[in-house]
Amino acid sequence: MKKLLVANFKMNGNKDFYQKVNKVVNKIAVKDTVVLCPPFVYMPYFKIKNKNVFIGTQDMAGFENGKSTGQISPNMLKDFDVTYSILGHSERRAIGETNEIVAQKVKHAIDNNIIPIICVGGKTKLDEIVEQVEAVLSSVENNNKIFFAYEPISAIGTGIQPSVNQINIRLKLIKETAKKHGFDVGVLYGGSVNMSNIREMNKTIAEGYLMGTVTKNIDELMEIFKGDYE
Ligand code: PGA
């Protein structure tokens, strides 16, 4: 099955970097589904010609156009062919994004045909995961395409990953919780995924990965997109 490979470039890079990413990604053969999530201001540098590559964002507002200084609405993103949006990343939850705010964003993403990739499990606690998943699902219909990414803070940018078993327990919990509410969701893992550990991560039930640090290295990122680890 095709995996969903999400590149979260975070607040890194510059014009030259993103022009290069656009150039190289259009030249390689991608067998999985790739989602590139640059900072908003660099989105216009992407002219994707690869049918397996999509543009996503790292966040968006949970409401439509209006009096909201500094925000980017989901309907604006449609002008840039945005297909996915990472929502509720732990780095955003750390600056005050609550479950209620994340749920609002998920609802508006779906209303605008943007597929949400919702980050959960920062503290890896099982009850926290259930709470975060349920908070989001209560705001949307169950016929929509939704992904959840289990992203323990302890693994983000640290090089220290949970075991295959620890990851599987949490991904199964996300799937079961969603199922109870009538949803069939996709599950991803995120936290220090790179070329040296992706084969190990492929032993988990993850249907894809959310990647941060490795996105700074264009060559390594492209190797992952090409599936060179197999
Ligand atoms: P990392 O980041 O790959 O640097 O651990 C993942 C993320 O924060 O989405």
Coordinates of N, CA and C and ligand atoms in Angstrom, one line a residue:
M1 N 0.8 -1.2 0.0 CA 0.0 0.0 0.0 C 0.9 1.3 0.0
K2 N 0.4 2.3 -0.7 CA 1.2 3.5 -0.8 C 1.2 4.2 0.6
K3 N 2.4 4.7 1.0 CA 2.5 5.4 2.3 C 2.3 6.9 2.0
L4 N 2.0 7.6 3.1 CA 1.8 9.0 3.1 C 3.1 9.6 3.7
L5 N 3.9 10.3 2.9 CA 5.2 10.8 3.4 C 5.1 12.3 3.5
V6 N 5.0 12.8 4.7 CA 4.8 14.3 4.9 C 6.0 15.0 5.4
A7 N 6.4 16.0 4.6 CA 7.6 16.8 4.9 C 7.2 18.0 5.6
N8 N 7.5 18.1 6.9 CA 7.2 19.3 7.7 C 8.5 20.1 7.8
F9 N 8.6 21.1 6.9 CA 9.8 21.9 6.8 C 10.0 22.9 8.0
K10 N 8.9 23.0 8.8 CA 8.9 23.9 10.0 C 9.4 25.3 9.5
M11 N 10.0 26.0 10.4 CA 10.4 27.4 10.1 C 11.9 27.4 9.6
N12 N 12.2 26.6 8.6 CA 13.6 26.4 8.1 C 13.6 26.8 6.7
G13 N 14.8 27.0 6.1 CA 15.0 27.2 4.7 C 14.8 28.6 4.2
N14 N 15.1 28.9 2.9 CA 15.0 30.2 2.3 C 14.6 30.0 0.9
K15 N 14.5 31.1 0.1 CA 14.1 31.1 -1.2 C 14.8 30.0 -2.1
D16 N 16.2 30.1 -2.0 CA 17.0 29.2 -2.8 C 16.7 27.7 -2.4
F17 N 16.5 27.5 -1.1 CA 16.3 26.1 -0.7 C 14.9 25.6 -1.3
Y18 N 13.9 26.4 -1.2 CA 12.6 25.9 -1.7 C 12.5 25.8 -3.2
Q19 N 13.3 26.7 -3.9 CA 13.3 26.6 -5.3 C 14.0 25.2 -5.7
K20 N 15.0 24.9 -4.9 CA 15.7 23.6 -5.2 C 14.8 22.4 -4.9
V21 N 14.1 22.5 -3.8 CA 13.2 21.4 -3.5 C 12.2 21.2 -4.6
N22 N 11.6 22.3 -5.1 CA 10.7 22.2 -6.2 C 11.3 21.6 -7.4
K23 N 12.5 22.0 -7.7 CA 13.2 21.5 -8.9 C 13.4 20.0 -8.8
V24 N 14.0 19.5 -7.7 CA 14.4 18.1 -7.6 C 13.2 17.2 -7.4
V25 N 12.2 17.7 -6.7 CA 11.0 16.8 -6.5 C 10.3 16.5 -7.8
N26 N 10.4 17.5 -8.8 CA 9.8 17.3 -10.1 C 10.5 16.3 -11.0
K27 N 11.8 16.0 -10.6 CA 12.6 15.1 -11.4 C 12.6 13.7 -11.0
I28 N 12.2 13.4 -9.7 CA 12.4 12.1 -9.2 C 11.1 11.2 -9.4
A29 N 11.3 9.9 -9.3 CA 10.1 9.0 -9.4 C 9.7 8.7 -8.0
V30 N 8.5 9.1 -7.7 CA 7.9 9.0 -6.3 C 6.9 7.9 -6.4
K31 N 7.0 6.8 -5.6 CA 6.0 5.7 -5.6 C 5.0 5.9 -4.5
D32 N 5.3 6.5 -3.4 CA 4.4 6.8 -2.4 C 3.6 8.1 -2.6
T33 N 2.8 8.5 -1.7 CA 2.2 9.9 -1.8 C 3.0 10.8 -0.9
V34 N 3.5 11.9 -1.5 CA 4.3 12.8 -0.8 C 3.6 14.1 -0.6
V35 N 3.7 14.7 0.6 CA 3.1 16.0 0.9 C 4.2 16.9 1.4
L36 N 4.4 18.0 0.7 CA 5.4 19.0 1.1 C 4.7 20.2 1.8
C37 N 5.2 20.4 3.0 CA 4.6 21.5 3.9 C 5.6 22.6 4.1
P38 N 5.7 23.5 3.2 CA 6.7 24.6 3.4 C 6.0 25.7 4.3
P39 N 6.8 26.7 4.8 CA 6.2 27.8 5.4 C 5.3 28.5 4.4
F40 N 4.2 29.2 4.8 CA 3.2 29.8 3.9 C 3.9 30.6 2.8
V41 N 4.8 31.5 3.2 CA 5.4 32.4 2.2 C 6.1 31.8 1.1
Y42 N 6.5 30.5 1.2 CA 7.3 29.9 0.1 C 6.4 29.0 -0.8
M43 N 5.1 28.9 -0.4 CA 4.2 28.1 -1.3 C 4.2 28.5 -2.7
P44 N 4.3 29.8 -3.1 CA 4.3 30.2 -4.5 C 5.5 29.6 -5.3
Y45 N 6.6 29.2 -4.6 CA 7.7 28.7 -5.4 C 7.5 27.3 -5.9
F46 N 6.4 26.7 -5.4 CA 6.2 25.3 -5.8 C 5.3 25.2 -7.0
K47 N 5.8 24.6 -8.1 CA 5.0 24.3 -9.3 C 5.1 22.8 -9.5
I48 N 4.2 22.0 -8.9 CA 4.4 20.6 -8.8 C 3.9 19.9 -10.1
K49 N 4.8 19.1 -10.7 CA 4.4 18.4 -11.9 C 4.3 16.9 -11.7
N50 N 4.6 16.5 -10.5 CA 4.7 15.1 -10.2 C 3.3 14.6 -9.6
K51 N 2.6 13.7 -10.2 CA 1.3 13.4 -9.8 C 1.2 12.7 -8.4
N52 N 2.3 12.3 -7.8 CA 2.2 11.7 -6.5 C 2.6 12.7 -5.4
V53 N 2.8 14.0 -5.8 CA 3.3 15.0 -4.8 C 2.3 16.1 -4.7
F54 N 2.0 16.4 -3.4 CA 1.0 17.4 -3.1 C 1.5 18.5 -2.1
I55 N 0.9 19.6 -2.1 CA 1.3 20.7 -1.2 C 0.4 20.7 0.1
G56 N 1.0 20.9 1.2 CA 0.2 21.0 2.5 C 0.7 22.2 3.3
T57 N 0.1 22.5 4.3 CA 0.5 23.6 5.2 C 0.8 23.0 6.6
Q58 N 1.5 23.8 7.4 CA 1.9 23.4 8.7 C 0.9 23.8 9.8
D59 N -0.1 24.6 9.3 CA -1.2 25.1 10.2 C -2.2 25.9 9.3
M60 N -3.2 26.4 9.8 CA -4.2 27.3 9.2 C -5.1 27.8 10.2
A61 N -5.8 28.9 9.9 CA -6.8 29.4 10.8 C -8.0 28.5 10.9
G62 N -8.7 28.4 12.0 CA -9.9 27.6 12.1 C -11.2 28.4 11.8
F63 N -11.1 29.4 11.0 CA -12.3 30.2 10.6 C -12.0 30.8 9.2
E64 N -13.1 31.4 8.6 CA -13.0 31.9 7.3 C -12.5 33.4 7.3
N65 N -12.3 34.0 6.1 CA -11.8 35.4 6.0 C -12.5 36.3 6.9
G66 N -11.8 37.3 7.4 CA -12.4 38.3 8.2 C -11.3 39.1 9.0
K67 N -11.8 39.7 10.1 CA -10.9 40.5 10.9 C -10.0 39.6 11.8
S68 N -8.9 39.2 11.2 CA -8.0 38.3 12.0 C -6.5 38.5 11.5
T69 N -5.9 39.5 12.2 CA -4.6 40.0 11.8 C -3.6 38.9 11.8
G70 N -2.9 38.7 10.7 CA -1.8 37.7 10.7 C -2.1 36.3 10.4
Q71 N -3.4 36.0 10.3 CA -3.9 34.6 10.1 C -4.0 34.2 8.6
I72 N -4.0 33.0 8.2 CA -4.2 32.5 6.9 C -5.4 31.6 6.9
S73 N -6.5 31.9 6.1 CA -7.7 31.1 6.2 C -7.6 29.9 5.2
P74 N -8.4 28.8 5.5 CA -8.4 27.7 4.7 C -8.9 28.0 3.2
N75 N -9.8 29.0 3.1 CA -10.3 29.3 1.7 C -9.2 30.0 0.9
M76 N -8.2 30.7 1.6 CA -7.1 31.3 0.9 C -6.2 30.2 0.4
L77 N -6.1 29.2 1.1 CA -5.1 28.1 0.7 C -5.5 27.4 -0.6
K78 N -6.8 27.5 -0.9 CA -7.3 26.9 -2.1 C -6.7 27.6 -3.3
D79 N -6.3 28.8 -3.2 CA -5.6 29.5 -4.3 C -4.2 29.0 -4.6
F80 N -3.7 28.2 -3.7 CA -2.4 27.6 -3.8 C -2.4 26.1 -3.9
D81 N -3.5 25.6 -4.4 CA -3.6 24.1 -4.6 C -3.2 23.3 -3.3
V82 N -3.6 23.8 -2.2 CA -3.3 23.1 -0.9 C -4.2 21.9 -0.8
T83 N -3.7 20.7 -0.6 CA -4.5 19.5 -0.4 C -4.5 19.0 1.0
Y84 N -3.5 19.2 1.8 CA -3.4 18.7 3.1 C -3.0 19.8 4.1
S85 N -3.3 19.6 5.4 CA -2.8 20.6 6.4 C -2.5 19.8 7.7
I86 N -1.3 20.1 8.2 CA -0.9 19.5 9.5 C -1.6 20.4 10.5
L87 N -2.3 19.8 11.4 CA -3.0 20.6 12.5 C -2.7 20.0 13.9
G88 N -2.6 20.9 14.8 CA -2.4 20.5 16.2 C -1.0 19.9 16.5
H89 N 0.0 20.4 15.7 CA 1.4 19.9 16.0 C 1.7 20.3 17.5
S90 N 2.5 19.5 18.1 CA 2.9 19.7 19.5 C 3.6 21.1 19.7
E91 N 4.3 21.5 18.7 CA 4.9 22.8 18.8 C 3.9 24.0 18.7
R92 N 2.7 23.7 18.2 CA 1.6 24.7 18.3 C 0.8 24.5 19.6
R93 N 0.6 23.3 20.0 CA -0.1 23.0 21.2 C 0.7 23.7 22.4
A94 N 2.0 23.7 22.3 CA 2.9 24.3 23.3 C 2.7 25.8 23.4
I95 N 2.2 26.4 22.4 CA 2.0 27.9 22.5 C 0.5 28.2 22.6
G96 N -0.3 27.2 23.1 CA -1.7 27.5 23.5 C -2.8 26.9 22.7
E97 N -2.4 26.1 21.7 CA -3.5 25.5 20.8 C -4.2 24.4 21.6
T98 N -5.4 24.6 21.9 CA -6.2 23.6 22.7 C -6.9 22.6 21.8
N99 N -7.4 21.5 22.4 CA -8.2 20.5 21.6 C -9.3 21.2 20.9
E100 N -9.9 22.2 21.5 CA -11.1 22.9 20.9 C -10.7 23.7 19.7
I101 N -9.5 24.3 19.8 CA -9.0 25.1 18.6 C -8.6 24.1 17.5
V102 N -8.0 23.0 17.8 CA -7.6 22.0 16.8 C -8.9 21.5 16.1
A103 N -9.9 21.2 16.9 CA -11.2 20.7 16.3 C -11.8 21.7 15.4
Q104 N -11.8 23.0 15.7 CA -12.3 24.0 14.8 C -11.5 24.0 13.5
K105 N -10.2 23.9 13.6 CA -9.3 23.9 12.4 C -9.7 22.7 11.5
V106 N -9.8 21.5 12.1 CA -10.1 20.3 11.4 C -11.5 20.5 10.6
K107 N -12.4 21.0 11.3 CA -13.8 21.2 10.7 C -13.6 22.1 9.5
H108 N -12.9 23.2 9.6 CA -12.8 24.2 8.5 C -11.9 23.6 7.4
A109 N -10.9 22.8 7.7 CA -10.1 22.2 6.7 C -11.0 21.3 5.8
I110 N -11.8 20.5 6.5 CA -12.7 19.5 5.8 C -13.7 20.3 4.9
D111 N -14.3 21.4 5.5 CA -15.3 22.2 4.8 C -14.7 22.8 3.5
N112 N -13.3 22.9 3.5 CA -12.7 23.5 2.3 C -11.9 22.4 1.5
N113 N -12.3 21.2 1.7 CA -11.7 20.0 1.0 C -10.2 19.9 1.2
I114 N -9.7 20.3 2.4 CA -8.3 20.1 2.7 C -8.3 18.9 3.7
I115 N -7.4 17.9 3.4 CA -7.3 16.7 4.2 C -6.5 17.0 5.5
P116 N -7.1 16.9 6.7 CA -6.3 17.2 7.9 C -5.4 16.0 8.3
I117 N -4.2 16.4 8.8 CA -3.2 15.5 9.4 C -3.0 16.0 10.8
I118 N -3.7 15.3 11.7 CA -3.8 15.8 13.1 C -2.8 15.2 14.0
C119 N -1.9 16.0 14.6 CA -0.9 15.4 15.5 C -1.4 15.2 16.9
V120 N -1.1 14.0 17.4 CA -1.6 13.7 18.8 C -0.5 13.0 19.5
G121 N -0.7 12.8 20.9 CA 0.2 11.9 21.7 C 1.5 12.5 22.0
G122 N 1.6 13.9 22.1 CA 2.8 14.5 22.5 C 3.5 13.9 23.7
K123 N 2.6 13.7 24.7 CA 3.2 13.1 26.0 C 3.1 11.6 26.0
T124 N 2.7 11.0 24.9 CA 2.6 9.6 24.7 C 1.6 8.8 25.6
K125 N 0.9 9.6 26.5 CA -0.1 9.0 27.4 C -1.3 8.5 26.7
L126 N -1.8 7.3 27.0 CA -2.9 6.7 26.3 C -4.2 7.5 26.4
D127 N -4.4 7.9 27.7 CA -5.7 8.7 27.9 C -5.7 10.0 27.2
E128 N -4.5 10.6 27.0 CA -4.3 11.9 26.3 C -4.7 11.7 24.8
I129 N -4.2 10.6 24.3 CA -4.4 10.3 22.9 C -5.9 10.1 22.6
V130 N -6.6 9.4 23.5 CA -8.1 9.2 23.3 C -8.8 10.5 23.4
E131 N -8.4 11.3 24.3 CA -9.0 12.6 24.5 C -8.8 13.5 23.2
Q132 N -7.6 13.5 22.7 CA -7.3 14.4 21.6 C -8.0 13.9 20.3
V133 N -8.1 12.6 20.2 CA -8.8 12.0 19.0 C -10.3 12.3 19.1
E134 N -10.9 12.1 20.2 CA -12.3 12.3 20.4 C -12.7 13.7 20.2
A135 N -11.9 14.6 20.7 CA -12.2 16.1 20.6 C -12.3 16.5 19.2
V136 N -11.5 15.9 18.3 CA -11.5 16.3 16.9 C -12.7 15.7 16.2
L137 N -12.9 14.4 16.4 CA -13.9 13.7 15.7 C -15.3 14.2 16.0
S138 N -15.5 14.8 17.2 CA -16.9 15.2 17.5 C -17.3 16.4 16.6
S139 N -16.3 17.0 15.9 CA -16.7 18.2 15.1 C -16.9 17.9 13.6
V140 N -16.7 16.7 13.2 CA -16.8 16.4 11.8 C -17.6 15.1 11.4
E141 N -18.0 15.0 10.2 CA -18.7 13.8 9.7 C -17.8 12.7 9.4
N142 N -18.3 11.4 9.5 CA -17.4 10.3 9.5 C -17.1 9.8 8.0
N143 N -17.6 10.5 7.0 CA -17.3 10.1 5.7 C -16.1 10.8 5.1
N144 N -15.3 11.5 5.9 CA -14.2 12.3 5.4 C -12.9 11.6 5.6
K145 N -11.9 12.0 4.8 CA -10.6 11.5 4.8 C -9.8 12.2 5.9
I146 N -9.3 11.5 6.9 CA -8.6 12.1 8.0 C -7.4 11.3 8.4
F147 N -6.3 11.9 8.7 CA -5.1 11.2 9.2 C -4.8 11.7 10.6
F148 N -4.3 10.8 11.4 CA -3.7 11.2 12.7 C -2.3 10.8 12.7
A149 N -1.4 11.7 13.3 CA 0.0 11.3 13.4 C 0.3 11.2 14.9
Y150 N 0.8 10.1 15.3 CA 1.3 9.9 16.6 C 2.7 10.5 16.7
E151 N 2.9 11.6 17.4 CA 4.2 12.3 17.5 C 4.6 12.6 18.9
P152 N 5.3 11.6 19.5 CA 5.8 11.9 20.9 C 6.8 13.0 21.0
I153 N 6.6 14.0 21.8 CA 7.6 15.1 21.9 C 9.0 14.6 22.2
S154 N 9.1 13.5 23.0 CA 10.4 12.9 23.3 C 11.2 12.4 22.1
A155 N 10.5 12.2 21.0 CA 11.1 11.7 19.7 C 11.3 12.8 18.7
I156 N 10.7 14.0 18.9 CA 10.8 15.0 17.9 C 12.2 15.7 17.9
G157 N 12.9 15.5 16.9 CA 14.2 16.2 16.7 C 15.3 15.6 17.7
T158 N 15.0 14.5 18.4 CA 16.0 14.0 19.4 C 16.8 12.8 18.9
G159 N 16.3 12.1 17.9 CA 16.9 10.9 17.5 C 16.6 9.7 18.3
I160 N 15.7 9.9 19.3 CA 15.3 8.8 20.2 C 13.9 8.4 19.9
Q161 N 13.7 7.2 19.3 CA 12.4 6.8 19.0 C 11.8 5.8 19.9
P162 N 10.5 5.7 20.0 CA 9.9 4.6 20.8 C 10.1 3.3 20.0
S163 N 9.8 2.2 20.7 CA 10.0 0.9 20.0 C 8.8 0.7 19.1
V164 N 9.0 -0.3 18.2 CA 7.9 -0.7 17.2 C 6.7 -1.0 18.0
N165 N 6.8 -1.7 19.1 CA 5.7 -2.1 19.9 C 5.0 -0.9 20.5
Q166 N 5.7 0.0 21.1 CA 5.1 1.2 21.7 C 4.4 2.0 20.7
I167 N 5.0 2.1 19.5 CA 4.3 2.9 18.4 C 3.0 2.2 18.0
N168 N 3.1 0.9 17.8 CA 1.9 0.1 17.4 C 0.7 0.2 18.4
I169 N 1.1 0.1 19.7 CA 0.0 0.2 20.7 C -0.8 1.5 20.5
R170 N 0.0 2.6 20.3 CA -0.7 3.9 20.2 C -1.4 4.1 18.8
L171 N -0.8 3.6 17.8 CA -1.5 3.7 16.5 C -2.8 2.9 16.5
K172 N -2.7 1.7 17.1 CA -4.0 0.9 17.2 C -5.0 1.6 18.0
L173 N -4.6 2.2 19.1 CA -5.5 2.9 20.0 C -6.2 4.0 19.2
I174 N -5.5 4.8 18.4 CA -6.1 5.8 17.6 C -7.1 5.2 16.6
K175 N -6.7 4.1 16.0 CA -7.7 3.5 15.0 C -8.9 3.0 15.7
E176 N -8.7 2.4 16.9 CA -9.9 1.8 17.6 C -10.8 2.9 18.1
T177 N -10.2 4.0 18.7 CA -11.0 5.1 19.2 C -11.8 5.7 18.1
A178 N -11.2 5.9 16.9 CA -11.9 6.5 15.8 C -13.0 5.6 15.3
K179 N -12.7 4.3 15.3 CA -13.7 3.3 14.8 C -15.0 3.3 15.7
K180 N -14.8 3.5 17.0 CA -15.9 3.5 17.9 C -16.8 4.7 17.6
H181 N -16.3 5.7 17.0 CA -17.1 6.9 16.6 C -17.5 6.8 15.1
G182 N -17.2 5.6 14.5 CA -17.6 5.4 13.1 C -16.6 5.9 12.0
F183 N -15.4 6.2 12.4 CA -14.4 6.7 11.5 C -13.4 5.7 11.1
D184 N -13.0 5.7 9.9 CA -11.9 4.8 9.4 C -10.7 5.8 9.1
V185 N -9.8 6.0 10.0 CA -8.8 7.0 9.8 C -7.4 6.4 9.4
G186 N -6.6 7.2 8.8 CA -5.2 6.8 8.5 C -4.3 7.1 9.7
V187 N -3.3 6.3 9.9 CA -2.4 6.6 11.1 C -1.0 6.7 10.6
L188 N -0.3 7.8 11.1 CA 1.1 8.1 10.7 C 1.9 8.1 12.0
Y189 N 3.2 7.9 11.8 CA 4.1 8.1 13.0 C 5.0 9.3 12.6
G190 N 5.4 10.1 13.6 CA 6.4 11.2 13.4 C 7.3 11.3 14.6
G191 N 8.6 11.5 14.3 CA 9.6 11.7 15.4 C 10.9 11.1 15.0
S192 N 11.8 11.9 14.5 CA 13.2 11.5 14.1 C 13.2 10.5 13.0
V193 N 12.3 10.4 12.1 CA 12.3 9.5 11.0 C 13.4 10.0 10.0
N194 N 14.3 9.0 9.6 CA 15.3 9.4 8.6 C 15.7 8.1 7.9
M195 N 16.7 8.2 6.9 CA 17.1 7.1 6.1 C 17.6 5.9 7.0
S196 N 18.2 6.2 8.1 CA 18.8 5.1 8.9 C 17.8 4.4 9.7
N197 N 16.6 4.9 9.9 CA 15.7 4.1 10.8 C 14.3 3.8 10.1
I198 N 14.2 4.3 8.9 CA 12.8 4.1 8.2 C 12.5 2.6 8.0
R199 N 13.5 1.8 7.8 CA 13.2 0.4 7.6 C 12.6 -0.2 8.9
E200 N 13.2 0.2 10.0 CA 12.7 -0.2 11.3 C 11.3 0.3 11.5
M201 N 11.0 1.5 11.2 CA 9.7 2.1 11.3 C 8.7 1.4 10.4
N202 N 9.2 0.9 9.3 CA 8.3 0.1 8.4 C 7.8 -1.2 9.0
K203 N 8.3 -1.6 10.2 CA 7.8 -2.7 10.9 C 6.6 -2.4 11.7
T204 N 6.3 -1.1 11.8 CA 5.1 -0.7 12.6 C 3.9 -0.7 11.6
I205 N 2.7 -0.4 12.2 CA 1.5 -0.4 11.3 C 1.3 1.0 10.7
A206 N 2.3 1.9 10.9 CA 2.1 3.3 10.4 C 1.9 3.2 8.9
E207 N 0.9 4.1 8.5 CA 0.6 4.2 7.0 C 1.4 5.3 6.4
G208 N 2.3 5.9 7.1 CA 3.1 6.9 6.6 C 3.9 7.6 7.7
Y209 N 4.6 8.7 7.4 CA 5.5 9.4 8.4 C 5.4 10.9 8.2
L210 N 5.5 11.6 9.4 CA 5.6 13.0 9.4 C 7.1 13.3 9.7
M211 N 7.8 14.0 8.9 CA 9.2 14.2 9.0 C 9.6 15.6 9.2
G212 N 10.5 16.0 10.1 CA 10.9 17.3 10.3 C 12.4 17.5 10.0
T213 N 13.3 17.1 10.9 CA 14.7 17.3 10.8 C 15.2 16.9 9.4
V214 N 14.8 15.7 8.9 CA 15.4 15.2 7.7 C 15.0 16.1 6.5
T215 N 14.0 16.9 6.6 CA 13.6 17.8 5.5 C 14.7 18.9 5.2
K216 N 15.6 19.1 6.2 CA 16.7 20.1 6.0 C 17.8 19.5 5.0
N217 N 17.8 18.2 4.8 CA 18.8 17.6 3.9 C 18.0 17.1 2.7
I218 N 18.1 17.9 1.6 CA 17.3 17.6 0.4 C 17.7 16.2 -0.2
D219 N 18.9 15.9 -0.2 CA 19.3 14.6 -0.8 C 18.7 13.4 0.0
E220 N 18.8 13.5 1.3 CA 18.3 12.4 2.1 C 16.7 12.3 2.0
L221 N 16.1 13.5 1.9 CA 14.7 13.5 1.8 C 14.2 12.9 0.5
M222 N 15.0 13.2 -0.6 CA 14.6 12.6 -1.9 C 14.8 11.1 -1.9
E223 N 15.9 10.6 -1.2 CA 16.1 9.2 -1.1 C 14.9 8.5 -0.5
I224 N 14.3 9.2 0.6 CA 13.2 8.6 1.2 C 12.0 8.6 0.3
F225 N 11.8 9.7 -0.4 CA 10.7 9.9 -1.4 C 10.8 8.8 -2.5
K226 N 12.0 8.5 -2.9 CA 12.2 7.5 -4.0 C 12.1 6.1 -3.5
G227 N 12.1 5.9 -2.1 CA 12.0 4.6 -1.6 C 13.3 3.8 -1.6
D228 N 14.4 4.6 -1.6 CA 15.8 4.0 -1.8 C 16.2 3.1 -0.6
Y229 N 15.4 3.1 0.5 CA 15.8 2.3 1.7 C 15.4 0.9 1.5
E230 N 14.6 0.6 0.5 CA 14.0 -0.8 0.4 C 15.1 -1.8 -0.2
Ligands
PGA1 P1 11.5 15.4 13.5 O1 10.1 16.2 13.5 O2 11.5 14.5 12.3 O3 12.5 16.4 13.5 O4 11.5 14.6 14.8 C1 8.9 15.6 13.3 C2 7.8 16.7 13.5 O5 7.9 17.5 14.4 O6 6.8 16.7 12.7

